[in-house]
PDB file of C-alpha atoms in Angstrom:
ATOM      1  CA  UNK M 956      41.457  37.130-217.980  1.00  0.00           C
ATOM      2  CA  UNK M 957      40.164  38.976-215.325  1.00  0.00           C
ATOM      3  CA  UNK M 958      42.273  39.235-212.289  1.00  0.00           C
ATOM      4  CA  UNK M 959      39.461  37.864-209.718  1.00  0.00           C
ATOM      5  CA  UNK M 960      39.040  34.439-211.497  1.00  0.00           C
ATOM      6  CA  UNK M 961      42.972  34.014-211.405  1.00  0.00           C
ATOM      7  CA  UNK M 962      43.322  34.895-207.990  1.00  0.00           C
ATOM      8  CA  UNK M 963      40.205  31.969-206.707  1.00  0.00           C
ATOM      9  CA  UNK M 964      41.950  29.714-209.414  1.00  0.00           C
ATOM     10  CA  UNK M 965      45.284  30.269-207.714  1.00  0.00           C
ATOM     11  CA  UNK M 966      43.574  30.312-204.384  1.00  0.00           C
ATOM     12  CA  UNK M 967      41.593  26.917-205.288  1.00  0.00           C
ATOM     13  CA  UNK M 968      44.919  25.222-206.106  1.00  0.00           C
ATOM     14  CA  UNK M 969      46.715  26.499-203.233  1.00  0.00           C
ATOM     15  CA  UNK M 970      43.940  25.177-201.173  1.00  0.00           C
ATOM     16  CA  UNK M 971      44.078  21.920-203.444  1.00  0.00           C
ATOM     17  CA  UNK M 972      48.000  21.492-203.122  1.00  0.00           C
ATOM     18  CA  UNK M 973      48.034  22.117-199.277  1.00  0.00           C
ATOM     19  CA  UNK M 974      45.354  19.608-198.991  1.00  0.00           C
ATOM     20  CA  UNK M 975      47.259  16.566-200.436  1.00  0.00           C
ATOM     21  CA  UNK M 976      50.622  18.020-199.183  1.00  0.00           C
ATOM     22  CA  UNK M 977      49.267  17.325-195.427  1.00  0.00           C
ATOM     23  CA  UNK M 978      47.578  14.421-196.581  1.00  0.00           C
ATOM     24  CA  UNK M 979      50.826  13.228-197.443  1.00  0.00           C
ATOM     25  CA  UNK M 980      52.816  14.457-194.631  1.00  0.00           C
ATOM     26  CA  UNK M 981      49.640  13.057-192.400  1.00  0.00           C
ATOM     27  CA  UNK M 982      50.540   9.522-194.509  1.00  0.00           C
ATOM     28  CA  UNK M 983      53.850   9.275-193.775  1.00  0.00           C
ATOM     29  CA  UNK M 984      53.372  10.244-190.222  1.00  0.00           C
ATOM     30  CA  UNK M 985      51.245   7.445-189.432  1.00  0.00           C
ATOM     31  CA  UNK M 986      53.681   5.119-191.234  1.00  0.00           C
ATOM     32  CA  UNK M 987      56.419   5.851-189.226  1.00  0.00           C
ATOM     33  CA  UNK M 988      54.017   5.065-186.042  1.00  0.00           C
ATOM     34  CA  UNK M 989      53.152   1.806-187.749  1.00  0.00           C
ATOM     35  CA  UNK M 990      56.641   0.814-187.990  1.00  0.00           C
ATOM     36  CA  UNK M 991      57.172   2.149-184.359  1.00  0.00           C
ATOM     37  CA  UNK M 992      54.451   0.226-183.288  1.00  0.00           C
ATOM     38  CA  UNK M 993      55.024  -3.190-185.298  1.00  0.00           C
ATOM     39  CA  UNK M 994      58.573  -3.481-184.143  1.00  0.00           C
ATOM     40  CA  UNK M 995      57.010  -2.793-180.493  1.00  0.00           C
ATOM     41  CA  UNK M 996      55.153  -5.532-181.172  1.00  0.00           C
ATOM     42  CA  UNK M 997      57.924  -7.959-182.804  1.00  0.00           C
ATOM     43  CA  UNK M 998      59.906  -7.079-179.355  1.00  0.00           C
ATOM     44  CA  UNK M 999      56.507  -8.156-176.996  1.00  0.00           C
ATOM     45  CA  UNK M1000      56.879 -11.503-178.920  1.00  0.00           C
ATOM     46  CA  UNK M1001      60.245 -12.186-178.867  1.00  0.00           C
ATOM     47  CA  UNK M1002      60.750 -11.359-174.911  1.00  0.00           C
ATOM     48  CA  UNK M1003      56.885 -13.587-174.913  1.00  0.00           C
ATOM     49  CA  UNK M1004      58.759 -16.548-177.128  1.00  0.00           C
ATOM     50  CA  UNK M1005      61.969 -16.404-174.786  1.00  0.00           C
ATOM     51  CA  UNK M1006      59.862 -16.488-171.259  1.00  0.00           C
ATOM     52  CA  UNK M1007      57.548 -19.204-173.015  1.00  0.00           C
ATOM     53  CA  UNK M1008      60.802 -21.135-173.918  1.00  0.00           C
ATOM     54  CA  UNK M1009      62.311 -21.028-170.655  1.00  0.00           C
ATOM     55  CA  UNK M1010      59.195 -21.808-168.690  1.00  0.00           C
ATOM     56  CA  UNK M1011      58.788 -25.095-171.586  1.00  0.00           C
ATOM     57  CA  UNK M1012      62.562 -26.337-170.568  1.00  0.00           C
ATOM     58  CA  UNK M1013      61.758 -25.882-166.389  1.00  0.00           C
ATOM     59  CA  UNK M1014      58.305 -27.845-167.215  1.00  0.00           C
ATOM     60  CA  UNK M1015      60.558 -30.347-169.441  1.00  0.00           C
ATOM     61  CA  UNK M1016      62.957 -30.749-166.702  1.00  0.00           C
ATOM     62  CA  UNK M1017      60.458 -31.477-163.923  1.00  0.00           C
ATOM     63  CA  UNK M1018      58.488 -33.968-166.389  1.00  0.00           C
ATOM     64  CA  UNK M1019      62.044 -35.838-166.230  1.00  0.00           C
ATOM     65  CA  UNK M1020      62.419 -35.915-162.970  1.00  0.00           C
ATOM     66  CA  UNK M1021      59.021 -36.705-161.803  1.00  0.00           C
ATOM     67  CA  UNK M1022      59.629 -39.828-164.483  1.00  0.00           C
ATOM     68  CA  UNK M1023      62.352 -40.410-163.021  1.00  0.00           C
ATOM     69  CA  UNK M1024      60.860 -40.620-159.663  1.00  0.00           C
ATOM     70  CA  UNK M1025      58.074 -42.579-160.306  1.00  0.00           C
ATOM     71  CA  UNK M1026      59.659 -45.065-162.359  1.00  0.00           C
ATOM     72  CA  UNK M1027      61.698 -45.876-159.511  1.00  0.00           C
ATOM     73  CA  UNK M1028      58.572 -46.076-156.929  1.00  0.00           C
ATOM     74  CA  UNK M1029      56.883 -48.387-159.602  1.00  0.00           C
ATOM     75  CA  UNK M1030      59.955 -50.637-159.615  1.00  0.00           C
ATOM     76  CA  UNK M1031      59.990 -50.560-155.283  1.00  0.00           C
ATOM     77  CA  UNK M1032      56.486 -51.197-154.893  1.00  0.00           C
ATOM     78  CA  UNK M1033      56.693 -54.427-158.096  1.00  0.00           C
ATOM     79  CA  UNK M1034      59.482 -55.872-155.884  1.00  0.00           C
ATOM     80  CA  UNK M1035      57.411 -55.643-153.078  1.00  0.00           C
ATOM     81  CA  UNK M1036      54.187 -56.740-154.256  1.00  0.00           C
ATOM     82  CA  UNK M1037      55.639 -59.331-156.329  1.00  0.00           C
ATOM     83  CA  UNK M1038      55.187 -62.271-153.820  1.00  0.00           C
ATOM     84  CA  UNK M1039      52.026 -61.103-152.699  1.00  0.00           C
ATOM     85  CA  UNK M1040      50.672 -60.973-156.194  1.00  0.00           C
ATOM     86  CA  UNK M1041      51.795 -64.227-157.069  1.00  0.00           C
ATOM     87  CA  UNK M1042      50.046 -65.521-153.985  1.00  0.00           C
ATOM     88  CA  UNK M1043      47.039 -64.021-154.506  1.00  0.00           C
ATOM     89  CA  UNK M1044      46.820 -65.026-158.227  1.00  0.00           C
ATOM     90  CA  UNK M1045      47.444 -68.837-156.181  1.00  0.00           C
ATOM     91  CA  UNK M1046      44.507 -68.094-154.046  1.00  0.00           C
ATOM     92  CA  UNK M1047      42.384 -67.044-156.975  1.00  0.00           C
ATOM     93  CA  UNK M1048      42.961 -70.523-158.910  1.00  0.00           C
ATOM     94  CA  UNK M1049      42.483 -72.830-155.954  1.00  0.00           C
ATOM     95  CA  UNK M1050      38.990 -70.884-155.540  1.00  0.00           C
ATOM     96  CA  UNK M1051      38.324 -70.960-158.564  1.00  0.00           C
ATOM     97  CA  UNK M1052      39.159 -75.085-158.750  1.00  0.00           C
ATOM     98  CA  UNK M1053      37.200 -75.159-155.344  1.00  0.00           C
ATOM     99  CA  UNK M1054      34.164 -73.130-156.532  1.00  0.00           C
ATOM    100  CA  UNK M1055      34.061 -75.651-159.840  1.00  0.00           C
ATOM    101  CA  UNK M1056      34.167 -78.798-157.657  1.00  0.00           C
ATOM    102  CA  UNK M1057      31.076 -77.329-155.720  1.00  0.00           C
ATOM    103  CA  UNK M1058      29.046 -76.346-158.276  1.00  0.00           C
ATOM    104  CA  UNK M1059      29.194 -79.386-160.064  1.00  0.00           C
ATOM    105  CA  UNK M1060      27.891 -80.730-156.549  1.00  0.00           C
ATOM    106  CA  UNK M1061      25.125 -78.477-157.134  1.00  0.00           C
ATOM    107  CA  UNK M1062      24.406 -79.379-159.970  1.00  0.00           C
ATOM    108  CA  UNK M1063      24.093 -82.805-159.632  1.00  0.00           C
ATOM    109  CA  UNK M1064      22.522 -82.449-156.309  1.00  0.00           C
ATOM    110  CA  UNK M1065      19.687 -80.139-158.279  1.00  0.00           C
ATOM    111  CA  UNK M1066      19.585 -82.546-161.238  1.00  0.00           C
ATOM    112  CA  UNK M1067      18.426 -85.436-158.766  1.00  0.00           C
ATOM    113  CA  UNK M1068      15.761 -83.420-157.235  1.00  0.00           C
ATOM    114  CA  UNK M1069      14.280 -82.164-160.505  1.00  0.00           C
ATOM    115  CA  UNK M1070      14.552 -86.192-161.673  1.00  0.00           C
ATOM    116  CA  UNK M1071      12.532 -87.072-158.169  1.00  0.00           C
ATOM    117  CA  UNK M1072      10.000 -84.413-159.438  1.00  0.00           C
TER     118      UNK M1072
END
C-alpha cells in the first residue's frame, strides 16, 4: 500500500477519533453544568417554598386574629343594636297595620266615587 494513502487514512481517523473524543469530553462537560445548574435550581425552590411557607403561617395567623377581632365587634355591636332592632322591626309592623287600615279607606273611599260615576 502506498505510504501516502496510509498516512491520510491514519490522518483521517486521527482527525475522526479527536472529533468524537471532544465531542465527548464537550458532553460530559455540559452535564456536569446541568447538574450544577439543576441543583441551583432545586436550592432557589426550596429557600422559595420555605419563605412562601413562612409568609402563609404570618398571613394564617393574622386571618385568626382579625377573626378573632371581628367576631367580637359583631357580638358588641348585636348587643347593642339588639333593642333598637327589635324596636324598629315594632315600628315597621304598626306601619305596616296603619298603612293597611288606610288603604282600605282608600279604597272604599275610591270605590264610592267610581259607583257615583
Amino acid at each position: 500500500m502506498n505510504p501516502t494513502i496510509l498516512t491520510i487514512i491514519i490522518a483521517a481517523s486521527a482527525f475522526i477519533l479527536s472529533v468524537f473524543a471532544a465531542s465527548w469530553l464537550n458532553l460530559r462537560g455540559n452535564d456536569r453544568l446541568f447538574d450544577r445548574l439543576d441543583k441551583h435550581i432545586d436550592k432557589l425552590f426550596d429557600r422559595l417554598d420555605k419563605q412562601l411557607t413562612a409568609q402563609f403561617g404570618e398571613m394564617r395567623a393574622e386571618i385568626a386574629s382579625l377573626r378573632a377581632e371581628m367576631g367580637s365587634e359583631i357580638g358588641k355591636v348585636r348587643a347593642e343594636m339588639g333593642p333598637e332592632i327589635a324596636s324598629a322591626r315594632s315600628e315597621i309592623a304598626s306601619l305596616r297595620s296603619e298603612m293597611g287600615s288606610e288603604f282600605g279607606k282608600m279604597r272604599a273611599e275610591v270605590g264610592s266615587e267610581i259607583g257615583k260615576m
